[in-house]
mmCIF file with all atom_site columns, C-alpha atoms in Angstrom:
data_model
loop_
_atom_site.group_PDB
_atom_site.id
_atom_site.type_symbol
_atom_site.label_atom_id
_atom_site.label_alt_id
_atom_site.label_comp_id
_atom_site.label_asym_id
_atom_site.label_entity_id
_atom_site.label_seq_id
_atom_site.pdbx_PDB_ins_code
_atom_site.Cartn_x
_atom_site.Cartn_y
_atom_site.Cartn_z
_atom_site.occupancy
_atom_site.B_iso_or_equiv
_atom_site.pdbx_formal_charge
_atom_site.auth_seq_id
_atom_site.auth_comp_id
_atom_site.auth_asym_id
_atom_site.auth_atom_id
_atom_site.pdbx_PDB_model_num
ATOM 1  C CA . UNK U 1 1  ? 53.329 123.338 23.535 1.00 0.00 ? 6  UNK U CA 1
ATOM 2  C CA . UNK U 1 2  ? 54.775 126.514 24.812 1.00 0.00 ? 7  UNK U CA 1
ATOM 3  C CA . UNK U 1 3  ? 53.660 126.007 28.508 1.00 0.00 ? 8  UNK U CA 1
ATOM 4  C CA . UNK U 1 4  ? 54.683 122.096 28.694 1.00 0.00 ? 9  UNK U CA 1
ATOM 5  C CA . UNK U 1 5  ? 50.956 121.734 28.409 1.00 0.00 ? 10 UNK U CA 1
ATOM 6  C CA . UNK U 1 6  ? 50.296 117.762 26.951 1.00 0.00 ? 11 UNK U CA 1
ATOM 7  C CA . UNK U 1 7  ? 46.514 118.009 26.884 1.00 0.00 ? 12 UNK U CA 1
ATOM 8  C CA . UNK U 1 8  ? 43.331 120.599 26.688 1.00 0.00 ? 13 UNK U CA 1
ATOM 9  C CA . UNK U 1 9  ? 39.944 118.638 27.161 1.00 0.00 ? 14 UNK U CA 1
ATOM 10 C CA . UNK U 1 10 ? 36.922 120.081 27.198 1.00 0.00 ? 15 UNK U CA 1
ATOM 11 C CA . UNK U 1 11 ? 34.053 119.433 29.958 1.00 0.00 ? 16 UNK U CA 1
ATOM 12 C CA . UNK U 1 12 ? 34.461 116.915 33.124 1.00 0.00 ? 17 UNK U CA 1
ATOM 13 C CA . UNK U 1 13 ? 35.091 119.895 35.579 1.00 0.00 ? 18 UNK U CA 1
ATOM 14 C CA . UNK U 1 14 ? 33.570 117.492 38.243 1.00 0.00 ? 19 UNK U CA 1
ATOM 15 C CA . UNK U 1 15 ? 30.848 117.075 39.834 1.00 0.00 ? 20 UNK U CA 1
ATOM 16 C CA . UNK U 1 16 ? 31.049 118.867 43.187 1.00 0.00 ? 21 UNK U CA 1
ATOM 17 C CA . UNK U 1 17 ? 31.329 121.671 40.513 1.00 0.00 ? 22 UNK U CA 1
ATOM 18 C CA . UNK U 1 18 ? 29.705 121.015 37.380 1.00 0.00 ? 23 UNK U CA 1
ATOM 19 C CA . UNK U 1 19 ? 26.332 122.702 38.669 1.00 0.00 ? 24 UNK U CA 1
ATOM 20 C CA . UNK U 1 20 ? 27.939 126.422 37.888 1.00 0.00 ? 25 UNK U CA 1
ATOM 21 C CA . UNK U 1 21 ? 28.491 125.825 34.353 1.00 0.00 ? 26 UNK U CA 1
ATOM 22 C CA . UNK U 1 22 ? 24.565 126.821 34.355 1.00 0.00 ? 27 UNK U CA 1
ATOM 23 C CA . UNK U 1 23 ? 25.324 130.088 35.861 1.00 0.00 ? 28 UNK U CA 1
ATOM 24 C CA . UNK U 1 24 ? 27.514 131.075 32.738 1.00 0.00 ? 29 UNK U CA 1
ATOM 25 C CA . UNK U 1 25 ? 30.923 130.382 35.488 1.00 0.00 ? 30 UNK U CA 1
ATOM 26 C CA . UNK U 1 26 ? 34.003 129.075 33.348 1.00 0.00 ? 31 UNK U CA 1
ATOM 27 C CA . UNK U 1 27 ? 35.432 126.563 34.487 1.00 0.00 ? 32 UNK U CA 1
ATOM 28 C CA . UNK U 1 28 ? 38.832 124.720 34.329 1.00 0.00 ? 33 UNK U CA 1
ATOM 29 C CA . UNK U 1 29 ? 41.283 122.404 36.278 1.00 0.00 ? 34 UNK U CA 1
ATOM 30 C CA . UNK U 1 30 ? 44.754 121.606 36.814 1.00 0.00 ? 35 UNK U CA 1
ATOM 31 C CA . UNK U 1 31 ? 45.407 117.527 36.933 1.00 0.00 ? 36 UNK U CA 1
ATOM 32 C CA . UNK U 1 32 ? 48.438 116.688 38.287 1.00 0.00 ? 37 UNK U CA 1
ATOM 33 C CA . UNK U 1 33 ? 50.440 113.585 38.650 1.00 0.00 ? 38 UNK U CA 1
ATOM 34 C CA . UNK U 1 34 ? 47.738 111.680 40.483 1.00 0.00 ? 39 UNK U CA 1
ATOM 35 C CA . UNK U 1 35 ? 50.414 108.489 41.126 1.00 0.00 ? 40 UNK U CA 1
ATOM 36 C CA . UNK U 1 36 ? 49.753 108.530 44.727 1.00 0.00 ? 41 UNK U CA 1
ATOM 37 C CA . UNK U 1 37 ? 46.061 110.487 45.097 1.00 0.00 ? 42 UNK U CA 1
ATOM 38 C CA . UNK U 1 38 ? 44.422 107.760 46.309 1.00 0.00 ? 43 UNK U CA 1
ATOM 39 C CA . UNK U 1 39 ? 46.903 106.939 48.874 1.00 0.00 ? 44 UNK U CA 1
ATOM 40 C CA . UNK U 1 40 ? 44.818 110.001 51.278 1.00 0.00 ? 45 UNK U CA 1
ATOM 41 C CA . UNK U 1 41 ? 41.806 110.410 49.399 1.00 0.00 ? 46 UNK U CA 1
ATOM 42 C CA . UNK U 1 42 ? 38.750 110.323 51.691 1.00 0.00 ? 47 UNK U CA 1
ATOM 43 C CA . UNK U 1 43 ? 41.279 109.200 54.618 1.00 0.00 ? 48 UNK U CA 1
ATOM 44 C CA . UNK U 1 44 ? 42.314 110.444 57.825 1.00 0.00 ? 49 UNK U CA 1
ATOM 45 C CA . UNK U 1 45 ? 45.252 111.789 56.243 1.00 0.00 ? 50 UNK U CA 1
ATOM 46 C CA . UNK U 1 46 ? 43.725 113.599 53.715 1.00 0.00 ? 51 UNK U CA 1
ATOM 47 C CA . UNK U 1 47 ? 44.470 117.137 55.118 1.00 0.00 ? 52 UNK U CA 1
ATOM 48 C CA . UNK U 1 48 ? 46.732 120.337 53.819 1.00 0.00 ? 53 UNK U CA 1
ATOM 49 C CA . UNK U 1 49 ? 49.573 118.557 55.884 1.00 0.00 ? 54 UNK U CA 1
ATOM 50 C CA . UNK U 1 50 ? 49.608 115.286 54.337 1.00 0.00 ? 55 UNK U CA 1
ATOM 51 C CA . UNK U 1 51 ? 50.633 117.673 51.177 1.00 0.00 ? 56 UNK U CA 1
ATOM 52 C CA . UNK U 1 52 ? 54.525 117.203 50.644 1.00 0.00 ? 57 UNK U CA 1
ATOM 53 C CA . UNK U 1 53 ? 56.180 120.053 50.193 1.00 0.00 ? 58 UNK U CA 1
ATOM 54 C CA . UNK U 1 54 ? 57.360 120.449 46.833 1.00 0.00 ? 59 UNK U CA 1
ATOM 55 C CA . UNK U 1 55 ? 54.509 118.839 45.084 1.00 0.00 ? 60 UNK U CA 1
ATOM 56 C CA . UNK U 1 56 ? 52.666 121.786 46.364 1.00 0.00 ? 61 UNK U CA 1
ATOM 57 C CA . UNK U 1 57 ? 55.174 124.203 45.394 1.00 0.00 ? 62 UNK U CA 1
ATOM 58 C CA . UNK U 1 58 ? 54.896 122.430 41.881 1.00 0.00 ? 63 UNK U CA 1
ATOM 59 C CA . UNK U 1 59 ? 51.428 122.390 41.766 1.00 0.00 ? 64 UNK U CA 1
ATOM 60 C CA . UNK U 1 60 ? 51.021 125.846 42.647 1.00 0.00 ? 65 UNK U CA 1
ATOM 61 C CA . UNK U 1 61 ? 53.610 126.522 39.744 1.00 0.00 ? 66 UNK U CA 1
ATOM 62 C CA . UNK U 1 62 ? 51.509 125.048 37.387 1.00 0.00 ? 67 UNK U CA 1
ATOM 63 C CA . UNK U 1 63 ? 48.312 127.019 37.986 1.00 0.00 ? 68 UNK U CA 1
ATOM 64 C CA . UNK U 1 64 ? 50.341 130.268 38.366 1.00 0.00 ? 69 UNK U CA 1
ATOM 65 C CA . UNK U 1 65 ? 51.630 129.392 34.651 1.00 0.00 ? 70 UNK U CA 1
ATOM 66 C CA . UNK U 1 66 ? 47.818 128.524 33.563 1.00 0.00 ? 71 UNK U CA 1
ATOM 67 C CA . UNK U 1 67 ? 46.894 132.028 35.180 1.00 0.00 ? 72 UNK U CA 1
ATOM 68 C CA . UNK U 1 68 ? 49.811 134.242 33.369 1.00 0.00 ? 73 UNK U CA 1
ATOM 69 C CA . UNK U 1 69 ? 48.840 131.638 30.116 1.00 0.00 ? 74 UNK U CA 1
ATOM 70 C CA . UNK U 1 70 ? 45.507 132.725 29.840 1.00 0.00 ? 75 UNK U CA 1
ATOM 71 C CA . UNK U 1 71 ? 46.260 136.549 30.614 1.00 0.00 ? 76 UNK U CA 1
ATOM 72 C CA . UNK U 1 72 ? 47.909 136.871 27.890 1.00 0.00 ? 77 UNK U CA 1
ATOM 73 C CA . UNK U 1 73 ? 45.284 135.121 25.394 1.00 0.00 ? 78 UNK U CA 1
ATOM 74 C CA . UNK U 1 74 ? 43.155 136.724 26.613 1.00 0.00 ? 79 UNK U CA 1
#
């Protein structure tokens, strides 16, 4: 895949979410490497500074390349 992209799938946006789909919203999400998600999920820790670094650098990347992706389908 051009983007490094491994896998499309359609539906599961979530379901803090999923409710907008009615309203004709598109929705779509970036899943990352989710080795140590659970390690601050639903914690005290679980806060924009519990976030190292580079994985948010890398994260960010990622949508950014989604973003210009679908720009130019588009």
């Amino acid at each position: 895949s051009p983007y490094g992209c491994r896998e499309w799938t359609q539906g599961g946006s979530g379901a803090d979410v999923g409710q907008i789909t009615d309203e004709g919203a598109v929705l779509m999400g970036y899943r990352g490497d989710s080795q140590r998600y659970f390690d601050y999920h639903h914690t005290a820790q679980d806060n924009i500074e519990s976030v190292h670094p580079r994985e948010l650098e890398l994260g960010s990347a990622s949508m950014a390349a989604l973003m210009y992706y679908l720009d130019q389908q588009l």
